[in-house]
Amino acid sequence: MKNNNRVLLVDDDELIRKGLKELIEPEGYAVTMAADGEEALAKFREQYFGIIILDLVLPDIDGIELLNRFKAEQPHVGVIIITGHADVLTYIEALQNGADDYLLKPFDSKKLLVRIGNCFEKKRHERILRLHEEVLAVGSDLVALISPGRKILFVNGSFERVMQCDPGDIHSLSLSDLFGKDLYNQTVRKALTDCFSGAKSQHQDSFAGQDGSSRFYHFSYSPVAESDGMVSAVVLSMRDLTEYNAVVQQLRKSEERLHLALDISSDGVWDRNVVTGETVYGENWARLVGYTLDELKQENIKFTDLLHPEERGEVLALAAEHFQGKTERYVAEFRLRTNEGSWRWILARGQVVERDEQGGPLRFMGTHTDITKQKEAELRLFAFAEHLEELVASRTKQLALKTENLEQANVALTVLLKKRDQDKKELEEQMLSNVKVLSSPYLEKLKKSKLTARQEGYLNILETNLSNVISPFLHRLTAHHLRYTPTEIQVANMIKDGKTSKEVAEIMNLSPETVSNHRKHIRKKSGISNKKVNLRTALLSLADSQEGHL
């Protein structure tokens, strides 16, 4: 088993928990599983864990909140975040709250094992660093008092032990022999000269001790001034930073790996020192604008140099608002000029990840995403919408014109129908007048003449038919009962006028049986064959109802 090998695995998916446990334990780690935040806190308080693998989405406690609780109880515990949501702002928030690493589901199993190993190694270096800081705080520095003649007047026990010098021989020691000619001539001599002139000095260098091993030290020179202001000696303090420097280098490499991972997962990552103005860009960012990282450095190309003039003011204003703490995150859309001279639309997301004691921004970090294709699609959609609006307007105009034409045609048709009805009325009135003027007088003369019974019958029929010509009954009868034969119409007309079957037979020169059959057909076609209704009454009712519809 590895030292401090306990891992707390927190994920609400049982299959993922079991799968990760089966993956991790064969590598020498002891894995404890938890399905939610409360269970994880309970197990976290029962024993010490070197690393926590934490899913951000849990059923009871938000992952960031749980991360804060872990760090509040054990600030130095390692935490690796795993999540299925790729959001750079969530990544930044997790780092701000003390996460050591960040993996996006689904991830490669080998990558997870490497990240776990790196995290344990990082925590080991941090423990060494804290230990060295504690040791240095209780007087582990190498201290020597040097005279104006560059002779050693006094050394402390740490100096004697590390430099392996005898206290009785320290006055005869040569600084050039002690530190080596190269280091003494290149750095130490100038630092002592400046210090004897009254100025403090410091530098960091490596040199080989008496045992031959090379160590890395921080050299600090402080002048000892007399009451007259003259410098009588210089206190040289040497702090061994070998392990500290190694840890810092490891931490720097770890941070570079995290930057690289973020750069790979986006179109470009940037990390800006707000105080110095220095900005570190990822390779993808440089590639996005058509440069290499070396070209950006050599030509001293800055983000603002590539920013489109139309968006410059708004982008800088958004960044300023975020620096002042008015917005939780920085989000902006703008165009950047590429090395080829074209413009690319960019979506920027970022956040101030470090502030000073007064709340001023120190470090500003985020990503750029290329949204050029999305913007081009939006422009095409906007153009299509405008074209569609033009088509709708044109079609509406055409329909309005057609509607106007139809209204005009409707007015003309109404006029024509009204004129037809008027002409029909005039024709009917003319026919009525013609019958009364041209036929009725002669019928009256015939009635006064000596006629046989048959001739009188024919005269009556003629008079009746003329009356029907100017009466709407016959027209309505034929119009609404087209199933009647001409003979049935004549019979029906005479029955309506009160003629008996015998009279009808004599007038039409038919047998009584034939007239009887016509009556039956008329009743059937009129829908009264099985009803106790008088035929003449029914025909008169038909004439009255038709007149009522006029």
Short mmCIF file of C-alpha atoms in Angstrom, two decimals, residues 139-339:
data_model
loop_
_atom_site.label_atom_id
_atom_site.label_comp_id
_atom_site.label_asym_id
_atom_site.label_seq_id
_atom_site.Cartn_x
_atom_site.Cartn_y
_atom_site.Cartn_z
CA GLY A 139 16.45 29.47 12.87
CA SER A 140 17.58 27.06 10.21
CA ASP A 141 19.07 29.87 8.09
CA LEU A 142 22.83 29.97 7.62
CA VAL A 143 24.09 33.24 9.11
CA ALA A 144 27.55 34.84 8.82
CA LEU A 145 28.90 38.22 9.90
CA ILE A 146 31.34 39.67 7.34
CA SER A 147 33.83 42.50 7.91
CA PRO A 148 34.66 45.32 5.46
CA GLY A 149 37.81 43.38 4.63
CA ARG A 150 35.62 40.51 3.45
CA LYS A 151 36.59 38.31 6.37
CA ILE A 152 34.13 36.12 8.28
CA LEU A 153 33.69 37.36 11.81
CA PHE A 154 31.01 34.98 13.04
CA VAL A 155 28.83 32.08 11.84
CA ASN A 156 25.91 30.31 13.48
CA GLY A 157 25.62 26.59 14.09
CA SER A 158 23.67 25.96 10.89
CA PHE A 159 26.42 27.64 8.87
CA GLU A 160 29.14 25.57 10.62
CA ARG A 161 27.21 22.35 10.10
CA VAL A 162 26.31 22.86 6.45
CA MET A 163 29.60 24.45 5.39
CA GLN A 164 31.57 21.98 7.58
CA CYS A 165 33.89 24.65 8.97
CA ASP A 166 35.72 24.69 12.32
CA PRO A 167 34.78 27.67 14.56
CA GLY A 168 38.45 28.30 15.20
CA ASP A 169 39.24 28.57 11.52
CA ILE A 170 36.40 30.83 10.39
CA HIS A 171 38.56 34.01 10.42
CA SER A 172 40.96 32.51 7.93
CA LEU A 173 38.28 31.31 5.52
CA SER A 174 38.25 32.94 2.09
CA LEU A 175 34.81 33.79 0.69
CA SER A 176 36.10 32.94 -2.77
CA ASP A 177 37.13 29.47 -1.59
CA LEU A 178 33.92 29.06 0.43
CA PHE A 179 31.45 29.90 -2.35
CA GLY A 180 33.65 29.18 -5.37
CA LYS A 181 35.36 31.73 -7.57
CA ASP A 182 32.57 31.93 -10.17
CA LEU A 183 29.75 32.61 -7.72
CA TYR A 184 31.89 34.99 -5.62
CA ASN A 185 33.16 37.03 -8.56
CA GLN A 186 29.82 37.13 -10.45
CA THR A 187 27.37 37.81 -7.59
CA VAL A 188 28.60 37.77 -3.99
CA ARG A 189 31.33 40.41 -4.42
CA LYS A 190 28.95 42.98 -5.99
CA ALA A 191 26.25 42.29 -3.38
CA LEU A 192 28.76 42.90 -0.53
CA THR A 193 30.04 46.07 -2.20
CA ASP A 194 26.47 47.43 -2.50
CA CYS A 195 25.68 46.48 1.08
CA PHE A 196 28.82 48.15 2.52
CA SER A 197 27.64 51.23 0.65
CA GLY A 198 24.46 51.12 2.75
CA ALA A 199 22.07 49.28 0.39
CA LYS A 200 20.47 45.94 1.13
CA SER A 201 20.90 43.25 -1.48
CA GLN A 202 19.69 39.74 -2.25
CA HIS A 203 19.92 37.04 -4.87
CA GLN A 204 19.28 33.33 -5.37
CA ASP A 205 21.94 30.95 -6.55
CA SER A 206 23.11 27.35 -6.43
CA PHE A 207 26.53 26.23 -5.26
CA ALA A 208 28.22 23.02 -4.19
CA GLY A 209 28.89 22.56 -0.51
CA GLN A 210 31.90 20.93 1.10
CA ASP A 211 30.30 17.51 0.58
CA GLY A 212 30.03 18.16 -3.17
CA SER A 213 26.19 18.33 -3.30
CA SER A 214 24.61 21.31 -5.04
CA ARG A 215 22.03 23.28 -3.07
CA PHE A 216 19.84 26.25 -3.97
CA TYR A 217 19.96 29.23 -1.55
CA HIS A 218 18.42 32.62 -1.10
CA PHE A 219 21.24 35.08 -0.16
CA SER A 220 20.20 38.14 1.86
CA TYR A 221 22.69 40.94 2.76
CA SER A 222 21.89 43.48 5.50
CA PRO A 223 24.30 46.32 6.50
CA VAL A 224 25.24 46.85 10.19
CA ALA A 225 25.64 50.61 10.61
CA GLU A 226 27.33 52.44 13.49
CA SER A 227 26.02 55.64 15.08
CA ASP A 228 28.02 57.69 12.57
CA GLY A 229 26.33 55.91 9.68
CA MET A 230 29.39 53.92 8.65
CA VAL A 231 28.78 50.25 7.82
CA SER A 232 30.96 48.15 10.08
CA ALA A 233 29.77 44.73 8.97
CA VAL A 234 27.29 42.88 6.79
CA VAL A 235 24.98 40.11 7.95
CA LEU A 236 24.74 37.40 5.31
CA SER A 237 21.69 35.17 5.74
CA MET A 238 21.40 32.10 3.56
CA ARG A 239 18.13 30.18 3.38
CA ASP A 240 18.18 26.72 1.79
CA LEU A 241 15.41 26.71 -0.84
CA THR A 242 16.41 23.49 -2.57
CA GLU A 243 13.33 21.47 -1.58
CA TYR A 244 11.13 24.58 -1.61
CA ASN A 245 12.23 25.42 -5.15
CA ALA A 246 11.63 21.83 -6.25
CA VAL A 247 8.10 21.96 -4.84
CA VAL A 248 7.46 25.33 -6.52
CA GLN A 249 8.65 23.89 -9.81
CA GLN A 250 6.35 20.89 -9.38
CA LEU A 251 3.43 23.16 -8.57
CA ARG A 252 4.24 25.29 -11.60
CA LYS A 253 4.31 22.21 -13.81
CA SER A 254 1.02 21.05 -12.31
CA GLU A 255 -0.53 24.44 -13.07
CA GLU A 256 0.86 24.30 -16.61
CA ARG A 257 -0.76 20.86 -17.06
CA LEU A 258 -4.08 22.27 -15.89
CA HIS A 259 -3.72 25.19 -18.30
CA LEU A 260 -2.92 22.75 -21.08
CA ALA A 261 -5.99 20.63 -20.27
CA LEU A 262 -8.20 23.72 -20.29
CA ASP A 263 -6.62 24.91 -23.54
CA ILE A 264 -7.26 21.55 -25.21
CA SER A 265 -10.92 21.53 -24.10
CA SER A 266 -11.58 25.00 -25.62
CA ASP A 267 -10.52 27.14 -28.59
CA GLY A 268 -8.03 29.01 -26.42
CA VAL A 269 -7.17 29.79 -22.80
CA TRP A 270 -5.68 33.03 -21.47
CA ASP A 271 -4.26 33.94 -18.07
CA ARG A 272 -3.60 37.62 -17.39
CA ASN A 273 -1.61 39.26 -14.60
CA VAL A 274 -3.71 42.39 -14.10
CA VAL A 275 -0.95 44.19 -12.18
CA THR A 276 1.85 43.73 -14.73
CA GLY A 277 -0.41 43.41 -17.79
CA GLU A 278 1.41 40.22 -18.83
CA THR A 279 -0.90 37.65 -20.45
CA VAL A 280 -0.11 33.98 -21.01
CA TYR A 281 -1.94 32.39 -23.97
CA GLY A 282 -2.51 28.71 -24.76
CA GLU A 283 -1.44 27.20 -28.07
CA ASN A 284 -5.05 26.91 -29.22
CA TRP A 285 -5.57 30.63 -28.63
CA ALA A 286 -2.58 31.48 -30.80
CA ARG A 287 -3.76 29.03 -33.46
CA LEU A 288 -7.25 30.59 -33.35
CA VAL A 289 -5.88 33.92 -34.59
CA GLY A 290 -3.37 32.38 -36.99
CA TYR A 291 -0.16 32.79 -34.97
CA THR A 292 2.25 30.63 -33.03
CA LEU A 293 3.12 31.36 -29.40
CA ASP A 294 6.62 32.39 -30.47
CA GLU A 295 5.19 34.87 -33.01
CA LEU A 296 2.93 36.40 -30.36
CA LYS A 297 5.93 36.91 -28.06
CA GLN A 298 8.35 38.12 -30.74
CA GLU A 299 5.90 40.63 -32.24
CA ASN A 300 4.53 41.57 -28.78
CA ILE A 301 0.96 41.08 -30.02
CA LYS A 302 -1.70 41.89 -27.43
CA PHE A 303 -5.36 41.00 -27.30
CA THR A 304 -6.39 44.64 -27.69
CA ASP A 305 -4.27 44.91 -30.86
CA LEU A 306 -6.51 42.32 -32.54
CA LEU A 307 -9.84 43.55 -31.18
CA HIS A 308 -12.32 44.97 -33.72
CA PRO A 309 -12.76 48.76 -33.28
CA GLU A 310 -16.57 48.48 -33.20
CA GLU A 311 -16.53 46.18 -30.15
CA ARG A 312 -13.47 47.60 -28.34
CA GLY A 313 -15.36 50.04 -26.10
CA GLU A 314 -18.03 47.55 -25.02
CA VAL A 315 -15.51 44.74 -24.34
CA LEU A 316 -13.24 46.93 -22.22
CA ALA A 317 -16.28 48.28 -20.33
CA LEU A 318 -17.47 44.73 -19.53
CA ALA A 319 -14.01 43.79 -18.26
CA ALA A 320 -13.86 46.95 -16.11
CA GLU A 321 -17.27 46.20 -14.58
CA HIS A 322 -16.11 42.68 -13.69
CA PHE A 323 -12.85 44.00 -12.19
CA GLN A 324 -14.94 46.32 -9.99
CA GLY A 325 -16.99 43.35 -8.76
CA LYS A 326 -20.22 44.51 -10.44
CA THR A 327 -20.61 41.20 -12.32
CA GLU A 328 -19.99 37.65 -11.14
CA ARG A 329 -18.45 36.58 -14.47
CA TYR A 330 -17.07 38.22 -17.57
CA VAL A 331 -18.90 37.26 -20.80
CA ALA A 332 -18.50 39.09 -24.12
CA GLU A 333 -18.85 38.56 -27.88
CA PHE A 334 -16.52 40.35 -30.30
CA ARG A 335 -14.37 39.98 -33.41
CA LEU A 336 -10.60 39.35 -33.51
CA ARG A 337 -8.38 39.99 -36.51
CA THR A 338 -6.41 36.93 -37.62
CA ASN A 339 -2.89 36.87 -39.03
#
